[in-house]
Amino acid sequence: MATPDPRGDIFIQPAAYADQEVWHATAAELRREAPVLRVEEEGYTPFWAVTRHEDVFRVARDNEHFLNTRNSVLGPDAQFEFLGTLGIEPSTLIHMDGEEHEGHRALANDWFRPRAVAKRQEAIDQIATEFVERFRASGGACDFAQDIAVPYTLRVIMSIFGIPQADEPTMLKLTQGMFGAADPEYLGDLSDPITLLTDTIRQFDEYFQGLSDERRAHPTDDLATVIATGEVGGCPMDHHATLWYFTIVATAGHDTTSFALSGGLEALLRRQDQVTLLRDDPSLINNAVDEMIRWTSPVRHFLRYLTEPAVLSGVEVPAGDRLLLSYPSANRDERMFEDPMGFDVTRTNANRMIAFGGGEHFCLGSTFARRELRTILPKLLEATERIELAGEPEWAQANFVGGVKHLPVAATFH
Ligand code: HEM
């Protein structure tokens, strides 16, 4: 067997993502030299890392030949075996295919359609204003990631869910336990990432069980009631399916968006000419938001499994093997984006970014995510005369969902 290519480490090692320059330089090399790279690492079932936009796009959209199955996020095999023995292996929308997926997705779909999201604009406006004012009240200096981006995006999704503000810190802690298990900052006193993960899943289970019981007894007009009382194919969801439905909506809904906001703002503030462009022409905001999402690509991968052999960028991949779709790499592909390492709010094809995936699993919350950024960004620019970095940002160590976790900024307010 050929010697494994060490460049495959960038997809596995959580710390690799914390050094973005090296990460993107390596990914660019792979796009040129080995766009579909077989990655072998002890303890992991081998996979093929797909790094070009064209290939990621093709695989994401073809849900017949590339399945999600039960294991669509990378992790050590031992972790999944362990979760399996405990009977708590993940089973969310992103782990399903075909009719099972369609039935489950239909349950919450209406809540995420553009028209439904538009109805929430007033509430999002209010929350965004509250956080910009909180920034002003802080004397114009804060850790934008922790003080604004995280609680803002959390508040928006929890308000749709119907989860009380008092429980937001719990949701935050649990999401970080789920996505940031490898980051020493979140590991705390716990001995290892698997313990943190199992602990987190247990706590989510307990919390959502209580919430479900409550909503079944007293239904209200919120997403929690829809999930708690939801039926798929005419039958109520079982305990496991309900738990994971709650979990995916609770976790996918804010960490992703907050990383897009914190990392996007970092990119913007490093280029004050871009800030000026936005201040001069606010109609660029929507495009700027897509550029921020392209630039940050907070979801680093999902996996797909081949139902039959396929050829991608000239590489033959056998049936049954798994592909890792690298969204951050695809979003910096020079075949799709001119000067991909540049951050440009006027980029004409920023909306070709593939950070939300594609096909049947296309991000359920993309309209919310875009709207949250489109709402707070102009408010921030309007309220300030100047806003700039006030220290070195710090990146999360995570190979699934991650980005800038600390962003010191300073602003002069009007
Ligand atoms: C910038 C922010 C976000 C990014 C980059 C992002 C990215 C993604 C990606 C890449 C996928 C998988 C797509 C695929 O497999 O083709 C996904 C799925 C999903 N996202 Fe997001 N997401 C974001 C925000 C949100 C928000 C705000 C929610 C709200 C709850 C959300 C909920 C979901 C759900 C439920 C799925 C599973 C959909 C399915 O499998 O049918 N996401 N997201």
Short mmCIF file of C-alpha atoms and ligand atoms in Angstrom, two decimals:
data_model
loop_
_atom_site.label_atom_id
_atom_site.label_comp_id
_atom_site.label_asym_id
_atom_site.label_seq_id
_atom_site.Cartn_x
_atom_site.Cartn_y
_atom_site.Cartn_z
CA MET A 1 0.00 0.00 0.00
CA ALA A 2 1.27 3.51 -0.80
CA THR A 3 2.56 5.63 2.09
CA PRO A 4 -0.23 7.88 3.38
CA ASP A 5 0.12 11.51 2.26
CA PRO A 6 0.73 13.63 5.41
CA ARG A 7 -1.19 16.51 3.82
CA GLY A 8 -4.37 14.58 4.67
CA ASP A 9 -3.79 15.61 8.29
CA ILE A 10 -5.31 19.02 7.61
CA PHE A 11 -8.75 17.42 7.43
CA ILE A 12 -8.36 15.43 10.64
CA GLN A 13 -6.31 17.42 13.12
CA PRO A 14 -8.50 20.03 14.84
CA ALA A 15 -5.44 22.21 15.51
CA ALA A 16 -4.63 22.35 11.76
CA TYR A 17 -7.66 24.57 11.19
CA ALA A 18 -6.41 27.07 13.76
CA ASP A 19 -3.54 27.97 11.40
CA GLN A 20 -5.54 29.20 8.45
CA GLU A 21 -2.61 30.30 6.36
CA VAL A 22 -0.94 26.90 6.38
CA TRP A 23 -4.30 25.15 6.07
CA HIS A 24 -5.27 27.08 2.93
CA ALA A 25 -1.79 26.82 1.38
CA THR A 26 -1.94 23.03 1.81
CA ALA A 27 -5.48 22.83 0.45
CA ALA A 28 -4.42 24.91 -2.61
CA GLU A 29 -1.56 22.47 -3.21
CA LEU A 30 -3.98 19.53 -2.99
CA ARG A 31 -6.42 21.15 -5.44
CA ARG A 32 -3.51 21.37 -7.90
CA GLU A 33 -1.75 18.08 -7.26
CA ALA A 34 -4.16 15.66 -5.60
CA PRO A 35 -7.72 17.04 -5.77
CA VAL A 36 -9.20 13.76 -4.59
CA LEU A 37 -6.76 12.54 -1.96
CA ARG A 38 -6.99 9.20 -0.20
CA VAL A 39 -6.46 9.85 3.50
CA GLU A 40 -5.40 7.07 5.84
CA GLU A 41 -4.96 7.68 9.51
CA GLU A 42 -4.77 5.20 12.33
CA GLY A 43 -8.09 4.81 14.07
CA TYR A 44 -10.07 6.31 11.17
CA THR A 45 -11.77 4.50 8.33
CA PRO A 46 -9.94 5.82 5.24
CA PHE A 47 -11.66 8.52 3.19
CA TRP A 48 -11.09 10.59 0.06
CA ALA A 49 -10.74 14.34 0.57
CA VAL A 50 -12.51 16.24 -2.24
CA THR A 51 -11.11 19.76 -2.52
CA ARG A 52 -12.26 21.26 -5.84
CA HIS A 53 -15.47 23.29 -6.08
CA GLU A 54 -16.67 21.41 -9.15
CA ASP A 55 -16.37 18.02 -7.43
CA VAL A 56 -17.86 19.12 -4.10
CA PHE A 57 -20.78 20.66 -5.98
CA ARG A 58 -21.37 17.54 -8.08
CA VAL A 59 -21.28 15.17 -5.10
CA ALA A 60 -23.44 17.38 -2.86
CA ARG A 61 -26.17 17.59 -5.49
CA ASP A 62 -26.24 13.93 -6.46
CA ASN A 63 -28.10 12.31 -3.57
CA GLU A 64 -28.67 9.11 -5.49
CA HIS A 65 -25.07 8.08 -5.94
CA PHE A 66 -23.57 9.74 -2.85
CA LEU A 67 -25.36 8.87 0.37
CA ASN A 68 -25.15 10.35 3.84
CA THR A 69 -25.93 7.12 5.73
CA ARG A 70 -25.46 7.11 9.49
CA ASN A 71 -22.00 8.51 9.76
CA SER A 72 -21.67 11.81 7.98
CA VAL A 73 -19.17 13.61 10.23
CA LEU A 74 -15.54 12.62 10.64
CA GLY A 75 -14.42 11.16 13.95
CA PRO A 76 -12.32 8.30 15.29
CA ASP A 77 -13.98 4.92 14.66
CA ALA A 78 -13.73 4.18 18.39
CA GLN A 79 -15.88 7.22 19.14
CA PHE A 80 -18.76 6.02 16.98
CA GLU A 81 -18.46 2.46 18.30
CA PHE A 82 -18.59 3.80 21.84
CA LEU A 83 -21.63 6.00 21.15
CA GLY A 84 -23.25 2.97 19.47
CA THR A 85 -22.73 0.78 22.53
CA LEU A 86 -24.39 3.46 24.64
CA GLY A 87 -27.28 3.65 22.17
CA ILE A 88 -26.72 7.37 21.57
CA GLU A 89 -25.18 7.39 18.11
CA PRO A 90 -26.16 10.50 16.13
CA SER A 91 -29.26 10.25 13.97
CA THR A 92 -30.15 13.65 12.55
CA LEU A 93 -31.34 14.95 9.17
CA ILE A 94 -27.76 14.94 8.00
CA HIS A 95 -27.46 11.23 8.81
CA MET A 96 -30.47 10.20 6.71
CA ASP A 97 -31.22 9.56 3.04
CA GLY A 98 -34.18 9.27 0.69
CA GLU A 99 -37.70 9.06 2.08
CA GLU A 100 -36.58 8.95 5.69
CA HIS A 101 -34.76 12.24 5.20
CA GLU A 102 -37.58 13.79 3.20
CA GLY A 103 -40.16 12.92 5.87
CA HIS A 104 -38.09 14.30 8.71
CA ARG A 105 -37.06 17.45 6.87
CA ALA A 106 -40.67 18.22 5.93
CA LEU A 107 -41.50 18.52 9.61
CA ALA A 108 -39.57 21.74 10.19
CA ASN A 109 -39.16 22.94 6.61
CA ASP A 110 -41.94 25.55 6.69
CA TRP A 111 -40.25 27.36 9.56
CA PHE A 112 -37.17 27.97 7.45
CA ARG A 113 -38.73 29.06 4.17
CA PRO A 114 -37.81 32.60 3.06
CA ARG A 115 -41.33 33.92 3.72
CA ALA A 116 -41.44 32.51 7.25
CA VAL A 117 -37.97 33.88 7.97
CA ALA A 118 -38.96 37.30 6.61
CA LYS A 119 -41.76 37.43 9.19
CA ARG A 120 -39.09 37.27 11.88
CA GLN A 121 -37.27 40.34 10.59
CA GLU A 122 -38.63 42.64 13.26
CA ALA A 123 -37.52 40.31 16.04
CA ILE A 124 -34.06 39.89 14.46
CA ASP A 125 -33.80 43.69 14.12
CA GLN A 126 -34.54 44.14 17.79
CA ILE A 127 -32.01 41.55 18.89
CA ALA A 128 -29.33 42.98 16.59
CA THR A 129 -29.96 46.51 17.91
CA GLU A 130 -29.72 45.26 21.46
CA PHE A 131 -26.29 43.76 20.83
CA VAL A 132 -24.92 46.77 18.96
CA GLU A 133 -26.05 48.91 21.89
CA ARG A 134 -24.41 46.50 24.29
CA PHE A 135 -21.16 47.00 22.35
CA ARG A 136 -21.56 50.78 22.64
CA ALA A 137 -22.24 50.47 26.37
CA SER A 138 -19.05 48.44 26.79
CA GLY A 139 -17.10 51.62 26.05
CA GLY A 140 -16.35 50.58 22.48
CA ALA A 141 -14.07 47.63 23.20
CA CYS A 142 -15.04 43.97 23.33
CA ASP A 143 -14.33 40.42 22.28
CA PHE A 144 -16.71 40.62 19.33
CA ALA A 145 -16.85 36.83 18.94
CA GLN A 146 -17.83 36.01 22.52
CA ASP A 147 -19.65 39.21 23.50
CA ILE A 148 -21.68 39.83 20.33
CA ALA A 149 -21.52 37.15 17.61
CA VAL A 150 -22.16 34.15 19.87
CA PRO A 151 -24.98 35.53 22.05
CA TYR A 152 -26.65 37.34 19.11
CA THR A 153 -26.91 34.29 16.87
CA LEU A 154 -27.86 32.15 19.86
CA ARG A 155 -30.67 34.52 20.87
CA VAL A 156 -32.13 34.56 17.34
CA ILE A 157 -32.34 30.79 16.97
CA MET A 158 -33.53 30.23 20.54
CA SER A 159 -36.32 32.76 20.05
CA ILE A 160 -37.63 30.70 17.11
CA PHE A 161 -37.22 27.51 19.03
CA GLY A 162 -39.08 28.95 22.00
CA ILE A 163 -36.28 28.27 24.47
CA PRO A 164 -36.27 30.80 27.33
CA GLN A 165 -33.39 33.28 27.59
CA ALA A 166 -32.47 31.85 30.98
CA ASP A 167 -31.53 28.56 29.30
CA GLU A 168 -29.30 30.10 26.61
CA PRO A 169 -26.07 29.59 28.60
CA THR A 170 -26.90 25.87 28.88
CA MET A 171 -27.51 25.64 25.13
CA LEU A 172 -24.24 27.43 24.47
CA LYS A 173 -22.23 25.17 26.74
CA LEU A 174 -23.76 22.05 25.22
CA THR A 175 -23.18 23.20 21.64
CA GLN A 176 -19.56 23.92 22.42
CA GLY A 177 -19.29 20.47 23.98
CA MET A 178 -20.67 18.99 20.79
CA PHE A 179 -18.64 20.90 18.19
CA GLY A 180 -15.60 21.97 20.15
CA ALA A 181 -14.83 18.73 21.96
CA ALA A 182 -11.24 18.80 20.72
CA ASP A 183 -10.55 22.39 21.76
CA PRO A 184 -8.67 22.58 25.08
CA GLU A 185 -10.70 25.69 26.01
CA TYR A 186 -13.94 23.68 26.04
CA LEU A 187 -12.52 20.44 27.44
CA GLY A 188 -12.11 21.98 30.90
CA ASP A 189 -11.63 19.39 33.63
CA LEU A 190 -12.82 16.48 31.55
CA SER A 191 -10.24 13.90 30.63
CA ASP A 192 -10.90 13.46 26.91
CA PRO A 193 -13.09 14.59 23.98
CA ILE A 194 -15.19 11.39 23.98
CA THR A 195 -16.16 11.91 27.63
CA LEU A 196 -17.11 15.50 26.87
CA LEU A 197 -19.16 14.36 23.88
CA THR A 198 -21.05 11.60 25.72
CA ASP A 199 -21.64 13.90 28.68
CA THR A 200 -22.96 16.55 26.31
CA ILE A 201 -25.31 14.17 24.53
CA ARG A 202 -26.69 12.98 27.88
CA GLN A 203 -27.32 16.54 29.02
CA PHE A 204 -29.00 17.46 25.73
CA ASP A 205 -31.18 14.36 26.14
CA GLU A 206 -32.21 15.38 29.63
CA TYR A 207 -32.91 18.98 28.66
CA PHE A 208 -34.90 18.17 25.53
CA GLN A 209 -36.85 15.41 27.25
CA GLY A 210 -38.07 18.00 29.74
CA LEU A 211 -38.85 20.47 26.96
CA SER A 212 -40.74 17.84 24.92
CA ASP A 213 -42.85 16.77 27.90
CA GLU A 214 -43.67 20.38 28.59
CA ARG A 215 -44.67 21.18 24.99
CA ARG A 216 -46.72 18.00 24.60
CA ALA A 217 -48.66 18.98 27.70
CA HIS A 218 -48.93 22.67 26.74
CA PRO A 219 -48.42 23.15 22.97
CA THR A 220 -47.45 26.67 21.86
CA ASP A 221 -46.64 28.41 18.62
CA ASP A 222 -42.95 27.57 18.46
CA LEU A 223 -40.57 25.20 16.73
CA ALA A 224 -40.06 23.18 19.91
CA THR A 225 -43.76 22.26 19.86
CA VAL A 226 -43.52 21.23 16.19
CA ILE A 227 -40.63 18.89 16.96
CA ALA A 228 -42.07 17.57 20.22
CA THR A 229 -45.44 16.72 18.67
CA GLY A 230 -44.22 16.02 15.13
CA GLU A 231 -45.18 12.98 13.11
CA VAL A 232 -43.20 11.40 10.31
CA GLY A 233 -45.09 9.13 7.92
CA GLY A 234 -48.14 9.33 10.17
CA CYS A 235 -46.28 8.15 13.31
CA PRO A 236 -44.89 10.21 16.18
CA MET A 237 -41.09 10.36 16.19
CA ASP A 238 -39.49 8.08 18.75
CA HIS A 239 -37.40 9.37 21.64
CA HIS A 240 -34.07 9.00 19.81
CA ALA A 241 -35.28 10.80 16.65
CA THR A 242 -36.86 13.61 18.69
CA LEU A 243 -33.69 14.12 20.73
CA TRP A 244 -31.54 14.37 17.64
CA TYR A 245 -33.99 16.64 15.82
CA PHE A 246 -33.82 19.08 18.72
CA THR A 247 -30.07 18.72 18.88
CA ILE A 248 -29.37 19.46 15.22
CA VAL A 249 -31.57 22.55 15.16
CA ALA A 250 -30.17 23.80 18.48
CA THR A 251 -26.54 23.27 17.53
CA ALA A 252 -26.45 23.89 13.76
CA GLY A 253 -28.29 27.16 14.21
CA HIS A 254 -25.83 29.39 16.02
CA ASP A 255 -22.21 28.24 16.17
CA THR A 256 -22.08 28.16 12.38
CA THR A 257 -23.58 31.61 11.99
CA SER A 258 -21.54 33.16 14.80
CA PHE A 259 -18.30 31.89 13.24
CA ALA A 260 -19.37 33.37 9.88
CA LEU A 261 -19.97 36.69 11.62
CA SER A 262 -16.80 36.80 13.75
CA GLY A 263 -14.48 35.53 11.00
CA GLY A 264 -16.21 37.67 8.38
CA LEU A 265 -15.79 40.77 10.50
CA GLU A 266 -12.14 39.93 11.09
CA ALA A 267 -11.57 39.73 7.32
CA LEU A 268 -13.39 43.00 6.83
CA LEU A 269 -11.55 44.90 9.56
CA ARG A 270 -8.18 43.80 8.22
CA ARG A 271 -9.12 45.62 5.03
CA GLN A 272 -10.41 49.05 5.95
CA ASP A 273 -10.84 49.89 2.24
CA GLN A 274 -13.60 47.24 2.21
CA VAL A 275 -15.24 48.84 5.25
CA THR A 276 -15.24 52.14 3.38
CA LEU A 277 -16.78 50.49 0.32
CA LEU A 278 -19.61 49.14 2.47
CA ARG A 279 -20.17 52.43 4.27
CA ASP A 280 -20.33 54.25 0.92
CA ASP A 281 -22.62 51.74 -0.72
CA PRO A 282 -24.86 49.82 1.72
CA SER A 283 -26.44 47.98 -1.24
CA LEU A 284 -23.30 45.83 -1.18
CA ILE A 285 -24.28 44.30 2.16
CA ASN A 286 -25.90 41.13 0.79
CA ASN A 287 -22.92 40.41 -1.40
CA ALA A 288 -20.55 41.18 1.46
CA VAL A 289 -22.38 38.65 3.62
CA ASP A 290 -21.97 35.93 0.99
CA GLU A 291 -18.29 36.83 0.74
CA MET A 292 -17.98 36.52 4.53
CA ILE A 293 -19.60 33.09 4.43
CA ARG A 294 -17.40 32.02 1.49
CA TRP A 295 -14.35 33.28 3.32
CA THR A 296 -15.09 31.65 6.68
CA SER A 297 -16.81 28.40 5.58
CA PRO A 298 -17.59 27.56 9.22
CA VAL A 299 -18.71 24.00 8.40
CA ARG A 300 -15.48 22.28 7.45
CA HIS A 301 -16.84 19.07 5.99
CA PHE A 302 -19.54 16.49 5.62
CA LEU A 303 -19.07 12.92 4.42
CA ARG A 304 -20.76 11.05 1.57
CA TYR A 305 -20.71 7.34 0.69
CA LEU A 306 -20.55 6.04 -2.90
CA THR A 307 -23.30 3.67 -4.03
CA GLU A 308 -21.25 2.82 -7.14
CA PRO A 309 -17.73 3.60 -8.41
CA ALA A 310 -17.23 7.20 -9.57
CA VAL A 311 -14.50 9.21 -11.26
CA LEU A 312 -13.81 12.65 -9.75
CA SER A 313 -11.11 14.87 -11.22
CA GLY A 314 -9.67 11.79 -12.94
CA VAL A 315 -9.49 9.72 -9.74
CA GLU A 316 -11.48 6.49 -9.58
CA VAL A 317 -13.15 5.98 -6.22
CA PRO A 318 -14.64 2.53 -5.47
CA ALA A 319 -18.23 1.88 -4.38
CA GLY A 320 -18.72 1.92 -0.60
CA ASP A 321 -15.82 4.31 0.02
CA ARG A 322 -16.44 7.65 1.66
CA LEU A 323 -15.72 11.17 0.48
CA LEU A 324 -15.01 14.18 2.66
CA LEU A 325 -16.43 17.31 1.04
CA SER A 326 -14.11 20.15 1.97
CA TYR A 327 -16.23 23.31 1.85
CA PRO A 328 -13.40 25.67 2.93
CA SER A 329 -11.20 24.37 0.13
CA ALA A 330 -13.95 24.45 -2.51
CA ASN A 331 -14.68 28.05 -1.50
CA ARG A 332 -11.10 29.06 -2.25
CA ASP A 333 -10.89 27.18 -5.54
CA GLU A 334 -9.10 29.32 -8.13
CA ARG A 335 -11.07 27.54 -10.88
CA MET A 336 -14.25 29.13 -9.52
CA PHE A 337 -13.12 32.33 -7.80
CA GLU A 338 -10.71 34.91 -9.15
CA ASP A 339 -8.06 35.76 -6.55
CA PRO A 340 -9.70 33.30 -4.09
CA MET A 341 -7.43 34.25 -1.18
CA GLY A 342 -8.57 37.86 -1.49
CA PHE A 343 -11.56 39.12 0.49
CA ASP A 344 -13.69 41.29 -1.76
CA VAL A 345 -17.17 42.55 -0.90
CA THR A 346 -17.71 43.37 -4.58
CA ARG A 347 -16.83 39.87 -5.82
CA THR A 348 -19.27 39.25 -8.66
CA ASN A 349 -19.79 35.54 -7.99
CA ALA A 350 -19.63 35.43 -4.18
CA ASN A 351 -23.02 33.68 -4.26
CA ARG A 352 -21.39 30.68 -5.93
CA MET A 353 -19.85 29.82 -2.58
CA ILE A 354 -20.78 26.36 -1.40
CA ALA A 355 -20.57 26.84 2.38
CA PHE A 356 -24.22 25.74 2.75
CA GLY A 357 -23.70 22.51 0.79
CA GLY A 358 -26.16 21.50 -1.92
CA GLY A 359 -28.85 19.06 -3.04
CA GLU A 360 -31.40 17.52 -0.67
CA HIS A 361 -29.35 18.39 2.40
CA PHE A 362 -28.77 22.04 1.45
CA CYS A 363 -28.58 23.93 4.74
CA LEU A 364 -32.04 24.24 6.25
CA GLY A 365 -31.09 27.48 8.00
CA SER A 366 -29.27 29.34 5.21
CA THR A 367 -31.96 32.04 4.93
CA PHE A 368 -31.77 32.69 8.67
CA ALA A 369 -27.98 32.74 8.67
CA ARG A 370 -27.82 35.23 5.80
CA ARG A 371 -30.52 37.39 7.32
CA GLU A 372 -28.81 37.51 10.72
CA LEU A 373 -25.60 38.77 9.16
CA ARG A 374 -27.39 41.13 6.79
CA THR A 375 -29.21 42.64 9.75
CA ILE A 376 -26.40 43.25 12.22
CA LEU A 377 -23.68 44.33 9.81
CA PRO A 378 -25.31 47.57 8.58
CA LYS A 379 -26.37 48.44 12.13
CA LEU A 380 -22.79 48.06 13.27
CA LEU A 381 -21.47 50.23 10.47
CA GLU A 382 -24.16 52.88 10.98
CA ALA A 383 -23.55 53.11 14.73
CA THR A 384 -19.78 53.47 14.46
CA GLU A 385 -17.44 56.05 13.02
CA ARG A 386 -14.56 53.65 13.04
CA ILE A 387 -14.18 50.01 13.96
CA GLU A 388 -10.91 48.09 13.99
CA LEU A 389 -9.07 45.07 15.33
CA ALA A 390 -7.64 45.61 18.80
CA GLY A 391 -5.54 42.45 19.10
CA GLU A 392 -4.83 39.08 17.51
CA PRO A 393 -7.88 36.89 16.89
CA GLU A 394 -7.85 33.33 18.19
CA TRP A 395 -9.14 30.38 16.19
CA ALA A 396 -11.04 27.37 17.50
CA GLN A 397 -9.41 23.98 17.20
CA ALA A 398 -12.17 22.05 15.46
CA ASN A 399 -12.36 19.92 12.33
CA PHE A 400 -16.14 20.07 11.92
CA VAL A 401 -17.54 23.51 12.83
CA GLY A 402 -15.12 26.26 13.72
CA GLY A 403 -13.68 29.71 13.14
CA VAL A 404 -12.60 32.80 15.05
CA LYS A 405 -13.52 32.25 18.70
CA HIS A 406 -11.95 35.41 20.15
CA LEU A 407 -11.94 38.70 18.24
CA PRO A 408 -10.75 41.79 20.12
CA VAL A 409 -12.19 44.89 18.46
CA ALA A 410 -12.38 48.58 19.28
CA ALA A 411 -14.87 51.08 17.90
CA THR A 412 -15.67 54.76 18.07
CA PHE A 413 -19.42 55.25 18.18
CA HIS A 414 -21.34 58.27 16.84
C1 HEM B 1 -23.29 30.44 8.10
C2 HEM B 1 -24.05 29.58 8.75
C3 HEM B 1 -24.27 28.14 8.32
C4 HEM B 1 -23.50 27.34 7.55
C5 HEM B 1 -22.15 27.65 6.89
C6 HEM B 1 -24.19 26.06 7.43
C7 HEM B 1 -23.74 24.98 6.69
C8 HEM B 1 -24.43 23.82 6.49
C9 HEM B 1 -23.99 22.72 5.65
C10 HEM B 1 -22.68 22.68 4.86
C11 HEM B 1 -24.94 21.76 5.70
C12 HEM B 1 -24.92 20.42 4.98
C13 HEM B 1 -25.34 20.55 3.55
C14 HEM B 1 -25.08 19.34 2.73
O1 HEM B 1 -24.86 18.24 3.26
O2 HEM B 1 -25.11 19.47 1.49
C15 HEM B 1 -25.99 22.23 6.59
C16 HEM B 1 -27.11 21.52 6.92
C17 HEM B 1 -28.00 21.93 7.88
N1 HEM B 1 -28.06 23.15 8.51
FE1 HEM B 1 -26.77 24.68 8.26
N2 HEM B 1 -25.35 26.13 8.15
C18 HEM B 1 -25.45 27.39 8.71
C19 HEM B 1 -26.50 27.87 9.48
C20 HEM B 1 -27.58 27.14 9.89
C21 HEM B 1 -28.69 27.66 10.66
C22 HEM B 1 -28.88 29.10 11.12
C23 HEM B 1 -29.52 26.62 10.90
C24 HEM B 1 -30.82 26.74 11.65
C25 HEM B 1 -31.31 25.83 12.39
C26 HEM B 1 -28.97 25.44 10.23
C27 HEM B 1 -29.53 24.17 10.21
C28 HEM B 1 -29.11 23.14 9.40
C29 HEM B 1 -29.77 21.84 9.34
C30 HEM B 1 -30.98 21.42 10.17
C31 HEM B 1 -29.07 21.08 8.39
C32 HEM B 1 -29.37 19.65 7.93
C33 HEM B 1 -30.18 19.70 6.67
C34 HEM B 1 -30.45 18.34 6.05
O3 HEM B 1 -29.65 17.42 6.21
O4 HEM B 1 -31.48 18.22 5.39
N3 HEM B 1 -27.80 25.82 9.62
N4 HEM B 1 -25.67 23.49 7.04
#
